[in-house]
Coordinates of C-alpha atoms and ligand atoms in Angstrom, one line a residue:
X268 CA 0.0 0.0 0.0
X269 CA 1.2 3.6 -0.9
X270 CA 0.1 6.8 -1.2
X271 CA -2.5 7.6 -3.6
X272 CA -1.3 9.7 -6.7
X273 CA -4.5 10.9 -8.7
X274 CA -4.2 8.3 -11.6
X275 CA -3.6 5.5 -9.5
X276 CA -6.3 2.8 -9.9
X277 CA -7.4 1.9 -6.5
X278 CA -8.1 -2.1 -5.5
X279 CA -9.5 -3.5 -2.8
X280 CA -8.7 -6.8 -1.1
X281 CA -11.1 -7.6 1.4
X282 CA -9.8 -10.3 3.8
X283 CA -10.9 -12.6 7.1
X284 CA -9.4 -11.1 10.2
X285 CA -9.9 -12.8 13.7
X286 CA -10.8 -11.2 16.7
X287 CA -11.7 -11.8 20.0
X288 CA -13.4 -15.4 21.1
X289 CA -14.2 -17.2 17.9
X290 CA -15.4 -13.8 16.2
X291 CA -14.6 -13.5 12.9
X292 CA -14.6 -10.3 10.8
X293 CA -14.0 -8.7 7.0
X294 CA -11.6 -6.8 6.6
X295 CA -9.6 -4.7 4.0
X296 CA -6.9 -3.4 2.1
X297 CA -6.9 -0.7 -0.4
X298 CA -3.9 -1.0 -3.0
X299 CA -2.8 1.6 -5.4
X300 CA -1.1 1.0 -8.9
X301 CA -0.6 3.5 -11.3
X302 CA -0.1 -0.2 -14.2
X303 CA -3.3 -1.3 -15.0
X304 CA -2.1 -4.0 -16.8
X305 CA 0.0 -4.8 -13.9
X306 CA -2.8 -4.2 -11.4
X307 CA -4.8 -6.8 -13.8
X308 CA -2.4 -9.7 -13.8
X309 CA -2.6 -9.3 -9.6
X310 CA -5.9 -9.5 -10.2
X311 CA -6.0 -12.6 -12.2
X312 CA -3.1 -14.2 -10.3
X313 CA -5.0 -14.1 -7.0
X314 CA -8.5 -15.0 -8.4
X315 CA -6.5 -17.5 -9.7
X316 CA -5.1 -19.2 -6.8
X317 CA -8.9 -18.8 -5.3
X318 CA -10.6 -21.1 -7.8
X319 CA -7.5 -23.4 -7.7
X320 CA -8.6 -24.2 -3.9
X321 CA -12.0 -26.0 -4.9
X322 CA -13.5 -25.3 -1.8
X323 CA -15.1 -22.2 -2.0
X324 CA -18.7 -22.1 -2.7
X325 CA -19.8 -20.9 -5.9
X326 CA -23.8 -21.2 -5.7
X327 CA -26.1 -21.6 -2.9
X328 CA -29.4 -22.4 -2.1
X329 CA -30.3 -20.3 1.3
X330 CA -33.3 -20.5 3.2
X331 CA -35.0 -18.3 5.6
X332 CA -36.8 -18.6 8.8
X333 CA -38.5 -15.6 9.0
X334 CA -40.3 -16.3 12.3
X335 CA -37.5 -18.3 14.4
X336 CA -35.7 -16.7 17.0
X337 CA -36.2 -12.9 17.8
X338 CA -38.2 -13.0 13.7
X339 CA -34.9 -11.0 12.4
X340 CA -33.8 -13.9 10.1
X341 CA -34.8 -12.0 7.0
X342 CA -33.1 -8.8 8.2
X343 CA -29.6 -10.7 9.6
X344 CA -29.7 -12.0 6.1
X345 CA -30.1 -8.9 3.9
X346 CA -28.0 -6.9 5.8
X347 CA -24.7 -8.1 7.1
X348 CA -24.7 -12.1 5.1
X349 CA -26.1 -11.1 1.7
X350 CA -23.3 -7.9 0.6
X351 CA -20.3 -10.2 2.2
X352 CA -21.7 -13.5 -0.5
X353 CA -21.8 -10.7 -3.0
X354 CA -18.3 -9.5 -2.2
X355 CA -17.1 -13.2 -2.5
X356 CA -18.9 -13.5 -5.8
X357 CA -21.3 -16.2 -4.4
X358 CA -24.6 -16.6 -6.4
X359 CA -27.7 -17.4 -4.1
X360 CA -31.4 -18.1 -4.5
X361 CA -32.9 -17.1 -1.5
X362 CA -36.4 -19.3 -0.3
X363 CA -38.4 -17.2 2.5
X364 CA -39.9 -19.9 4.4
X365 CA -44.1 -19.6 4.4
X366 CA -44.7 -22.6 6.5
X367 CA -42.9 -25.2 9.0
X368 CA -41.3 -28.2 6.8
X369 CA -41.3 -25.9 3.4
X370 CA -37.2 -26.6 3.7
X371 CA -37.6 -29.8 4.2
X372 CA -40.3 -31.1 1.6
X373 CA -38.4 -28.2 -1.1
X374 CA -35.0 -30.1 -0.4
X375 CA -35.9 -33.8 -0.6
X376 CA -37.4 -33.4 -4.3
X377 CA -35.4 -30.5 -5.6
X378 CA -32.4 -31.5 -7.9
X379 CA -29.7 -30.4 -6.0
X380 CA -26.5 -31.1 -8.4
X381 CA -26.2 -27.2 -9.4
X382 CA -25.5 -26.1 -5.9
X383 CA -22.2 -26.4 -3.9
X384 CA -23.9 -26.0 -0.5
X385 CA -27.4 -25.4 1.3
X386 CA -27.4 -22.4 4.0
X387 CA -29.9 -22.0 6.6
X388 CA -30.5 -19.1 8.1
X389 CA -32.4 -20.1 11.6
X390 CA -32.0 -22.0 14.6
X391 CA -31.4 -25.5 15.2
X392 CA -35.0 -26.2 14.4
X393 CA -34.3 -24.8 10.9
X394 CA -31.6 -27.1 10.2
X395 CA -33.1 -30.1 11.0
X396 CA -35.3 -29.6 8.6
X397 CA -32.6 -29.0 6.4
X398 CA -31.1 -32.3 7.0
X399 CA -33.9 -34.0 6.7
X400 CA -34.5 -32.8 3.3
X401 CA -31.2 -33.9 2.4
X402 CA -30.5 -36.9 4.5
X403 CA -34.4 -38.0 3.0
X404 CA -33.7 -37.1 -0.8
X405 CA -30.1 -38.9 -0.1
X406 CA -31.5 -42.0 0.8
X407 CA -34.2 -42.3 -1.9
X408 CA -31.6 -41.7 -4.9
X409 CA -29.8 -44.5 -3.5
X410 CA -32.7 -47.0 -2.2
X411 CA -32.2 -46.8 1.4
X412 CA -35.2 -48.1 3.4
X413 CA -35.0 -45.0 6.7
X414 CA -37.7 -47.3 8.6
X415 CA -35.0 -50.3 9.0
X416 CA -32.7 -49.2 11.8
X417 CA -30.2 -51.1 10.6
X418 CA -29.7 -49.7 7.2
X419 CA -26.1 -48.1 6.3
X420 CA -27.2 -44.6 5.3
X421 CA -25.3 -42.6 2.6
X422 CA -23.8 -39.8 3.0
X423 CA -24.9 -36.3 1.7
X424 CA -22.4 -34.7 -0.4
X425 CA -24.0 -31.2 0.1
X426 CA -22.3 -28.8 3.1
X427 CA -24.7 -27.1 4.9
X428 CA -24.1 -24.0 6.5
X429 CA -25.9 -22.3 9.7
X430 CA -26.5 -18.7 10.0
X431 CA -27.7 -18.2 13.4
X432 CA -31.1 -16.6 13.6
X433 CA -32.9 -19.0 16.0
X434 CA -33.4 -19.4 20.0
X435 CA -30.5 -21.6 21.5
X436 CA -28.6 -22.0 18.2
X437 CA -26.4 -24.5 19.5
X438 CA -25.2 -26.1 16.6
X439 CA -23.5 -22.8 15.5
X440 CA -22.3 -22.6 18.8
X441 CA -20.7 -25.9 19.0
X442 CA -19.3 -25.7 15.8
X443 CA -18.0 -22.3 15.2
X444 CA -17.8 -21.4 19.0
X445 CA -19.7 -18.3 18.9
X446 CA -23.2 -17.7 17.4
X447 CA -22.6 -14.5 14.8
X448 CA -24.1 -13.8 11.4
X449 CA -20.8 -12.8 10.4
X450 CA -18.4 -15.1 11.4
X451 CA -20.5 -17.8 10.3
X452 CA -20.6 -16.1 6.5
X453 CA -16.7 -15.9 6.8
X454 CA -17.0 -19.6 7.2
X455 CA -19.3 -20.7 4.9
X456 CA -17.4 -18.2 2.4
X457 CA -14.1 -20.0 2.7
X458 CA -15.2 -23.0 2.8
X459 CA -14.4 -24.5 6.0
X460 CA -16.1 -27.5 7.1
X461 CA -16.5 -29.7 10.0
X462 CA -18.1 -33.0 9.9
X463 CA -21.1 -34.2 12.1
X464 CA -22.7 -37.4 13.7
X465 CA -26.1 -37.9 13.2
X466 CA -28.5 -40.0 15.0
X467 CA -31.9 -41.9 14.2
X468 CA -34.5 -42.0 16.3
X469 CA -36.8 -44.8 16.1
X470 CA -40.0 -46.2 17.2
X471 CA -41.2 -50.3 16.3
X472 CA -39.0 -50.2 13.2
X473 CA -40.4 -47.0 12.0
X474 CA -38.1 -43.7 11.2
X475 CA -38.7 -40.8 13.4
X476 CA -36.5 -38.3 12.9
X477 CA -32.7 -37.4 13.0
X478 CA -30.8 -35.6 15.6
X479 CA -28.0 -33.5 15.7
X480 CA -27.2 -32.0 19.2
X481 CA -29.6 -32.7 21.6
X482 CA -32.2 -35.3 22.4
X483 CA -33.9 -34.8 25.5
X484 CA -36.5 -36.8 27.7
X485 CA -38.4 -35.4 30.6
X486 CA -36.5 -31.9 31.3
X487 CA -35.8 -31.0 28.2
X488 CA -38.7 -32.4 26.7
X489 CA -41.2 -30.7 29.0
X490 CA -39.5 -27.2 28.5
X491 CA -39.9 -27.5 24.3
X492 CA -43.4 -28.8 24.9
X493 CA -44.4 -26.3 27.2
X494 CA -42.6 -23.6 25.2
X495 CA -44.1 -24.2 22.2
X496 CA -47.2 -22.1 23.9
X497 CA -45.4 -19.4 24.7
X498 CA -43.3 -18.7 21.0
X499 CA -44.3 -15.5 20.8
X500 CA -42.0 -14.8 23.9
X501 CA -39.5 -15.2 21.0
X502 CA -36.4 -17.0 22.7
X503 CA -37.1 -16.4 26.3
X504 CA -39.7 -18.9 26.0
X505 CA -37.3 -21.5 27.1
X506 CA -36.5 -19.4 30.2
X507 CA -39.9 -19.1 31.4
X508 CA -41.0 -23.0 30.3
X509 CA -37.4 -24.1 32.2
X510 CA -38.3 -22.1 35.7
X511 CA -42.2 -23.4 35.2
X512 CA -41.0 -27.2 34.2
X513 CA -38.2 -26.7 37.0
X514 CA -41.4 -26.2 39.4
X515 CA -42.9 -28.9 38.2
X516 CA -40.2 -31.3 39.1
X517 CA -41.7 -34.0 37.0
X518 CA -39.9 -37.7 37.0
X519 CA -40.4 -40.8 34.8
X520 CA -40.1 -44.1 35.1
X521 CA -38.4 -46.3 32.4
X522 CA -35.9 -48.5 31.1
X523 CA -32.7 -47.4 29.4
X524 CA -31.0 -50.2 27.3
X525 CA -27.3 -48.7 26.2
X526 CA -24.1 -50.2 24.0
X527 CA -21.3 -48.5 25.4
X528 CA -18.7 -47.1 22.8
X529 CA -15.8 -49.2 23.4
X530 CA -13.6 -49.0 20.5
X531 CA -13.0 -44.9 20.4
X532 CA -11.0 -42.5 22.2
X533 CA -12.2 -40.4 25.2
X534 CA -14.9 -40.5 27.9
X535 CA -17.8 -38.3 28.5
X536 CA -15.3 -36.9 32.1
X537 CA -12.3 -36.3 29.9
X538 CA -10.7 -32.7 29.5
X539 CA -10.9 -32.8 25.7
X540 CA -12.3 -30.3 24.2
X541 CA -13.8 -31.0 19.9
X542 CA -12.1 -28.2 18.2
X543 CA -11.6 -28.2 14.0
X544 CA -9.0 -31.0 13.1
X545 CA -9.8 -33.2 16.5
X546 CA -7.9 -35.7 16.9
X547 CA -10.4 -38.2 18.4
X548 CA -12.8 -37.3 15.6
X549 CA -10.1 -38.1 13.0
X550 CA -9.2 -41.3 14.5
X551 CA -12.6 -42.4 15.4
X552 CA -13.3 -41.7 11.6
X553 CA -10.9 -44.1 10.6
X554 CA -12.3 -46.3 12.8
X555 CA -15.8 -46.6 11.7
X556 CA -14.5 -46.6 7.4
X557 CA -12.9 -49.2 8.5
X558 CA -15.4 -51.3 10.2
X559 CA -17.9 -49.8 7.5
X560 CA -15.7 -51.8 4.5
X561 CA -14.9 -54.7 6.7
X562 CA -18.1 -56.5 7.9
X563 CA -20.3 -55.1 10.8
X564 CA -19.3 -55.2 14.5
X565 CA -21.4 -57.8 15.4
X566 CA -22.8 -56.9 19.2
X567 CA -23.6 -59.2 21.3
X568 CA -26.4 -59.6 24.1
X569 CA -23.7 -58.9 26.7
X570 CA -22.4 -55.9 25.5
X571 CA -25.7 -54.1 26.3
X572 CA -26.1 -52.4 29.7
X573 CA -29.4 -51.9 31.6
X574 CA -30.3 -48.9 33.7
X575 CA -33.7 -49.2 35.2
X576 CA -35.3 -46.1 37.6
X577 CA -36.9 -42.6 37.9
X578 CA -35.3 -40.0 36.3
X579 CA -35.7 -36.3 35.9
X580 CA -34.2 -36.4 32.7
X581 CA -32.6 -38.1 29.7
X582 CA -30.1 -35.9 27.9
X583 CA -28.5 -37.8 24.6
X584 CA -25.8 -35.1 23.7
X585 CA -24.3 -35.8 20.0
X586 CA -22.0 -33.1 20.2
X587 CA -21.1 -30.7 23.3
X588 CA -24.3 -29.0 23.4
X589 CA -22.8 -25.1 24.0
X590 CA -24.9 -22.6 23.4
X591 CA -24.9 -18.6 25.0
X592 CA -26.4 -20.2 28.6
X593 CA -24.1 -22.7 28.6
X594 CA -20.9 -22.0 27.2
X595 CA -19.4 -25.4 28.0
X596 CA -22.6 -27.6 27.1
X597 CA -24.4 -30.6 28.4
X598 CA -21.3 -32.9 28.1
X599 CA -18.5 -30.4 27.6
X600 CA -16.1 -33.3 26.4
X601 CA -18.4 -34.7 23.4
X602 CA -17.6 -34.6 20.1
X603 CA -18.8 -33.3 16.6
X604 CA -17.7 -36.6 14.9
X605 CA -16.6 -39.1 16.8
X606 CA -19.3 -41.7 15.9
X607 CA -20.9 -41.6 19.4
X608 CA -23.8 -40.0 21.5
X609 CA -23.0 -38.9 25.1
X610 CA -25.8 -40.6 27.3
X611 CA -26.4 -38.6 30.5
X612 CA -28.9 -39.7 33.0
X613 CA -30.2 -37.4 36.0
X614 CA -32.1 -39.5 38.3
X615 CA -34.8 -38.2 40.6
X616 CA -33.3 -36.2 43.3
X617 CA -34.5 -33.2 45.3
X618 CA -35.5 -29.7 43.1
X619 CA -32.1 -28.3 45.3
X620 CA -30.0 -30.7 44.2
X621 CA -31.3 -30.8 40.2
X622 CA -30.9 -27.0 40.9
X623 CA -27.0 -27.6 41.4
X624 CA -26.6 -29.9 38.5
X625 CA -28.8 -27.1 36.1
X626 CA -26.1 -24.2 37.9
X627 CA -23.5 -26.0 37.1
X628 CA -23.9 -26.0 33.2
X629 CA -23.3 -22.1 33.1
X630 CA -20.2 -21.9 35.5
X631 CA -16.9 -24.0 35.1
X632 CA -17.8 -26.9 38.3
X633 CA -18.3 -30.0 36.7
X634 CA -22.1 -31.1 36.3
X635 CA -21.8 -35.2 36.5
X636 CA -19.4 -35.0 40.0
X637 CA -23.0 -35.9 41.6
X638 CA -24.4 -39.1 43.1
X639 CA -27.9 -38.9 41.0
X640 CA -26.0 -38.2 37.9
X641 CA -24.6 -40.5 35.5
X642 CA -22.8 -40.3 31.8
X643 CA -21.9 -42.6 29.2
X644 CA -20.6 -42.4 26.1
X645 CA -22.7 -44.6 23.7
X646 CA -23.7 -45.9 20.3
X647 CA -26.8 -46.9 20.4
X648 CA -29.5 -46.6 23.1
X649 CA -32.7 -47.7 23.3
X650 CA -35.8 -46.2 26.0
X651 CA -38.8 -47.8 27.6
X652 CA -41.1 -46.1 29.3
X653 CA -42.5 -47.7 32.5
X654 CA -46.2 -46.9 31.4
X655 CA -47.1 -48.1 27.8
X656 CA -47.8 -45.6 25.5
X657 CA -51.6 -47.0 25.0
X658 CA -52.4 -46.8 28.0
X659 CA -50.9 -42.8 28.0
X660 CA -52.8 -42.4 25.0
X661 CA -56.3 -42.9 27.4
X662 CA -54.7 -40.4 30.4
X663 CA -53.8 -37.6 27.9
X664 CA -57.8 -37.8 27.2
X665 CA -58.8 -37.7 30.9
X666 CA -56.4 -34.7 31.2
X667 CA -52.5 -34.8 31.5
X668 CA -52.9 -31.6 34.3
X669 CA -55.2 -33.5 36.1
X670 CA -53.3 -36.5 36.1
X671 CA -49.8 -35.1 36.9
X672 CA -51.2 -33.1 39.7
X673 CA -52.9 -36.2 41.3
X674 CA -49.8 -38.0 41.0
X675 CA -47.2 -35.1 42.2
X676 CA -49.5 -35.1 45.3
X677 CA -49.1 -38.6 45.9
X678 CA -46.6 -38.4 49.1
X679 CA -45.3 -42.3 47.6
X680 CA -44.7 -41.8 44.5
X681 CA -43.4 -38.1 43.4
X682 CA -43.2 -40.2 39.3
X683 CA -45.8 -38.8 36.6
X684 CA -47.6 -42.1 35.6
X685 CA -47.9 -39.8 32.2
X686 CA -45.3 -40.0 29.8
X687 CA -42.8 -36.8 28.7
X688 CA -42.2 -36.3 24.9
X689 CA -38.2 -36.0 23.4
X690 CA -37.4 -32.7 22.3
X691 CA -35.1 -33.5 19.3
X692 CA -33.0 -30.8 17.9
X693 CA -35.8 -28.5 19.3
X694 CA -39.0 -30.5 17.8
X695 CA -40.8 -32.4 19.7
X696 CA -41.3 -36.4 19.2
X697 CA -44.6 -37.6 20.8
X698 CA -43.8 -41.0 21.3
X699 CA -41.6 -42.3 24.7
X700 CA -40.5 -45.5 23.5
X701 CA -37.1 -45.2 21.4
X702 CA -34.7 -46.7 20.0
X703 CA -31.5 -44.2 19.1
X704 CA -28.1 -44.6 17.4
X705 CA -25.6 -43.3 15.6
X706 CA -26.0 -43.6 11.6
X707 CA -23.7 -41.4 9.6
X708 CA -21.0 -38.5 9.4
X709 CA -23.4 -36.0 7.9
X710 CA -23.2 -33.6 5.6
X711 CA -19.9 -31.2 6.2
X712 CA -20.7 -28.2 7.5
X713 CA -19.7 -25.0 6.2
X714 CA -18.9 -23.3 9.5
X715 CA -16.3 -25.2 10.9
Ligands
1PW1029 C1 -30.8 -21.9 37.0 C2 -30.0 -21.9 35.7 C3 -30.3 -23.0 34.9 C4 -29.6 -22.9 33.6 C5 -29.6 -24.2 32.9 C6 -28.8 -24.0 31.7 C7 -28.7 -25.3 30.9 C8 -28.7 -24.9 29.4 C9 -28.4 -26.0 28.6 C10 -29.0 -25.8 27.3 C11 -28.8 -26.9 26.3 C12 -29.5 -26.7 25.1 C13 -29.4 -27.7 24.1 C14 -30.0 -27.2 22.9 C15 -31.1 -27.6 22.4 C16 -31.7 -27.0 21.1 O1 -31.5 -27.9 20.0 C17 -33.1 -26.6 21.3 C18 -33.7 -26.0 20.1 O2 -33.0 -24.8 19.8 P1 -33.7 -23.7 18.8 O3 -34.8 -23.0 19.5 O4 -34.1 -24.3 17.5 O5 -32.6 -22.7 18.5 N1 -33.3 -25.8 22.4 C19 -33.8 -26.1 23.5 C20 -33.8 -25.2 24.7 O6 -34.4 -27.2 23.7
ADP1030 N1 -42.3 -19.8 7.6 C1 -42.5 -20.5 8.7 N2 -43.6 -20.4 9.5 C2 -43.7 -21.1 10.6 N3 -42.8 -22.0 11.1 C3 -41.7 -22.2 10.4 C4 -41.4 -21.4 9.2 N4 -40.2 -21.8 8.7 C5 -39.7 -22.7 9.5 N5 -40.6 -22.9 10.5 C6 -40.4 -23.8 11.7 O1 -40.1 -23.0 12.8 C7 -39.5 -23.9 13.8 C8 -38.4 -23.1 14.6 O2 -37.4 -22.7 13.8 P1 -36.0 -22.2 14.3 O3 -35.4 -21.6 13.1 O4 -35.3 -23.4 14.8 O5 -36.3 -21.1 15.4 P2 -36.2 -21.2 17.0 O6 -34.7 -21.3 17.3 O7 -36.7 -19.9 17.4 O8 -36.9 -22.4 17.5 C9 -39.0 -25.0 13.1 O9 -39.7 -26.1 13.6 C10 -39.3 -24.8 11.6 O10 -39.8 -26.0 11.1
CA1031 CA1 -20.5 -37.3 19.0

């Protein structure tokens, strides 16, 4: 850079420059040159070395949420995502969601081939409709039957890349480490990418749904349900739904059925911490192809473990969980792709001591050091409700209010006789009875 003389042509390189915590910003350099044809072949030489890296994105198919979050998804787009694609000579069709599942049933028919990557500007609700659409349309090129559990899913080749505009927002978080428009354009810009395990949810050999980062029974199932009647609190809905549920103190009775996850590195009480290029993920990887091209693992009845009790909650964690109120997450030491779910199991206790554990998630103290909690690190896991589902079916009728209040006053038993619901990725799964595992390394991401 030099001084500008008057028939200098100016040029501007606009750059990624880091600052603080995760946070990503654009920056740039003007440069003077006085050659044109000079200034031309730097031109050409850089854009040059740009295309030669294959990663960048050149077309994307981005898709709003106008009503998730604080309802600003249209207006984070337009104004600080759309002018930095623009800069980076990305070409876009936009899609402003009209209803829930328009994402989803527009990306498991459309014919994806012309587009290097799929953005989605929401919260984590919004991309798992995005992966559903993908994972779905995935599966149906290549004949996968979803309902079997034990099918070998393919992978997407699509990225998809999160721009957060939701409530929690966690996959951003636990991915990119922050949750910031920005930063998260930078990413997808670049091309970075960061692979991710996904999970099935089944119920009697029937798909469900996938899951990403959480998938929670009784606590976290409770808040999404009870939140879902209070969106237009936009994101504090979860606040008020967690203090009410809190209140509640709600436990239920079931069976949990898990396969521990032998053959990888960690445990759920390690100090790792998933960052980009993880080593544990890497190996792990290397791990499953190869079990993948060899023949399956075969388990055996032995290998499964049986916890049987009253719990205030089931948390399966696929990745750290962090999000803004918990910077650390629900299992601090999981990881993005590591082939496993981290299983954690709060049993019933007193509201002061689920109190400590729920404090414990937004300081540094470690939230498993208790007596009523437990954590695994799984593959597979499969939940049985203590009440059958029928039966639940018949109480919802009489009144679930009713019902829970007669049985919270019950000195004996203190355990809803109704069932919760699992709040996957932040939608709700009616039925109790599942059956969970890991299935694929999905889709890179963009933010990474
Ligand atoms: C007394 C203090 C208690 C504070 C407890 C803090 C624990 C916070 C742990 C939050 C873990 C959230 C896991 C994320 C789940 C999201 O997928 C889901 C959906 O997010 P979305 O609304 O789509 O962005 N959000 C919720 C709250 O269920
Ligand atoms: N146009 C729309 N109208 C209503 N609901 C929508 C629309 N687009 C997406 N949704 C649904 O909104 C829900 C929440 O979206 P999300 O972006 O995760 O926001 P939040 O983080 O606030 O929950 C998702 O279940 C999604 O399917
Ligand atoms: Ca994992």
């Amino acid at each position: 850079k030099r001084l500008s003389r008057q028939e200098d042509v100016p040029r501007i390189l606009y750059y990624v420059q880091r600052s603080k915590e995760h946070h990503w910003c654009c920056a740039e350099v003007t440069f003077y040159c006085s050659d044109q044809l000079l200034c031309n072949q730097w031109v050409q030489a850089l854009q040059r070395r740009l295309d030669l890296q294959g990663v960048r994105p050149k077309n994307l198919l981005v898709f709003i949420n106008p009503f998730g979050g604080k309802q600003l998804g249209k207006h984070i787009y337009d104004k600080k995502v759309a002018p930095l694609f623009q800069l980076a000579s990305i070409t876009t069709e936009v899609i402003v969601t009209e209803h829930a599942n328009h994402a989803r049933d527009h990306l498991a028919e459309v014919d994806l081939r012309i587009y290097d990557g799929i953005v989605c500007v929401g919260g984590d609700g919004m991309f798992s409709e995005v992966i559903h659409g993908l994972i779905c349309q995935t599966q149906k090129i290549a004949g996968i039957d979803q309902n079997d559990p034990n099918s070998k899913l393919v992978a997407c080749s699509l990225r998809i890349g999160i721009i957060p505009a939701g409530s929690t927002d966690c996959i951003c978080y636990a991915t990119v480490g922050v949750n910031d428009p920005v930063t998260s354009a930078l990413h997808i810009i670049v091309g970075d990418s960061q692979p991710m395990d996904v999970s099935s949810v089944h119920h009697n050999n029937t798909f469900l749904k996938y899951s990403v980062s959480l998938l929670g029974y009784g606590f976290y199932g409770d808040v999404l349900k009870d939140s879902e009647n209070n969106r237009w609190m936009g994101p504090s809905r979860y606040d008020f739904s967690g203090f009410k549920t809190f209140l509640s103190h709600q436990c239920y009775e079931g069976t949990v059925l898990y396969l521990p996850a032998t053959e990888t590195l960690g445990n759920p009480r390690d100090e790792s911490r998933c960052t980009a290029g993880c080593y544990v993920c890497q190996y792990s990887g290397k791990l499953l192809d190869l079990s993948n091209n060899k023949q399956e693992l075969k388990h055996v009845e032995e290998d499964w473990k049986v916890v049987k009790g009253k719990f205030l909650a089931i948390n399966a964690a696929n990745m750290s969980c962090a999000c803004s109120k918990s910077p650390m997450g629900l299992s601090p030491a999981a990881h993005l792709a590591d082939g496993t779910i981290d299983l954690i199991l709060v049993r019933k206790c007193s509201r002061f001591n689920f109190l400590r554990h729920l404090i414990r998630h937004t300081n540094k103290d470690d939230q498993f050091d208790l007596a009523f909690v437990e954590v695994y690190r799984v593959k597979q896991f499969i939940f049985t409700p203590k009440y059958s589902e029928e039966d639940n079916i018949d109480i919802r009728d009489i009144g679930k209010n009713l019902f829970g209040q007669f049985c919270s006053d019950h000195p004996a038993c203190g355990c809803s006789q109704v069932n919760s619901n699992w709040n996957c990725d932040g939608e709700i799964i009616e039925h109790a009875a599942v059956e969970v595992r890991y299935v694929l390394f999905c889709c890179l991401e963009l933010s990474g």
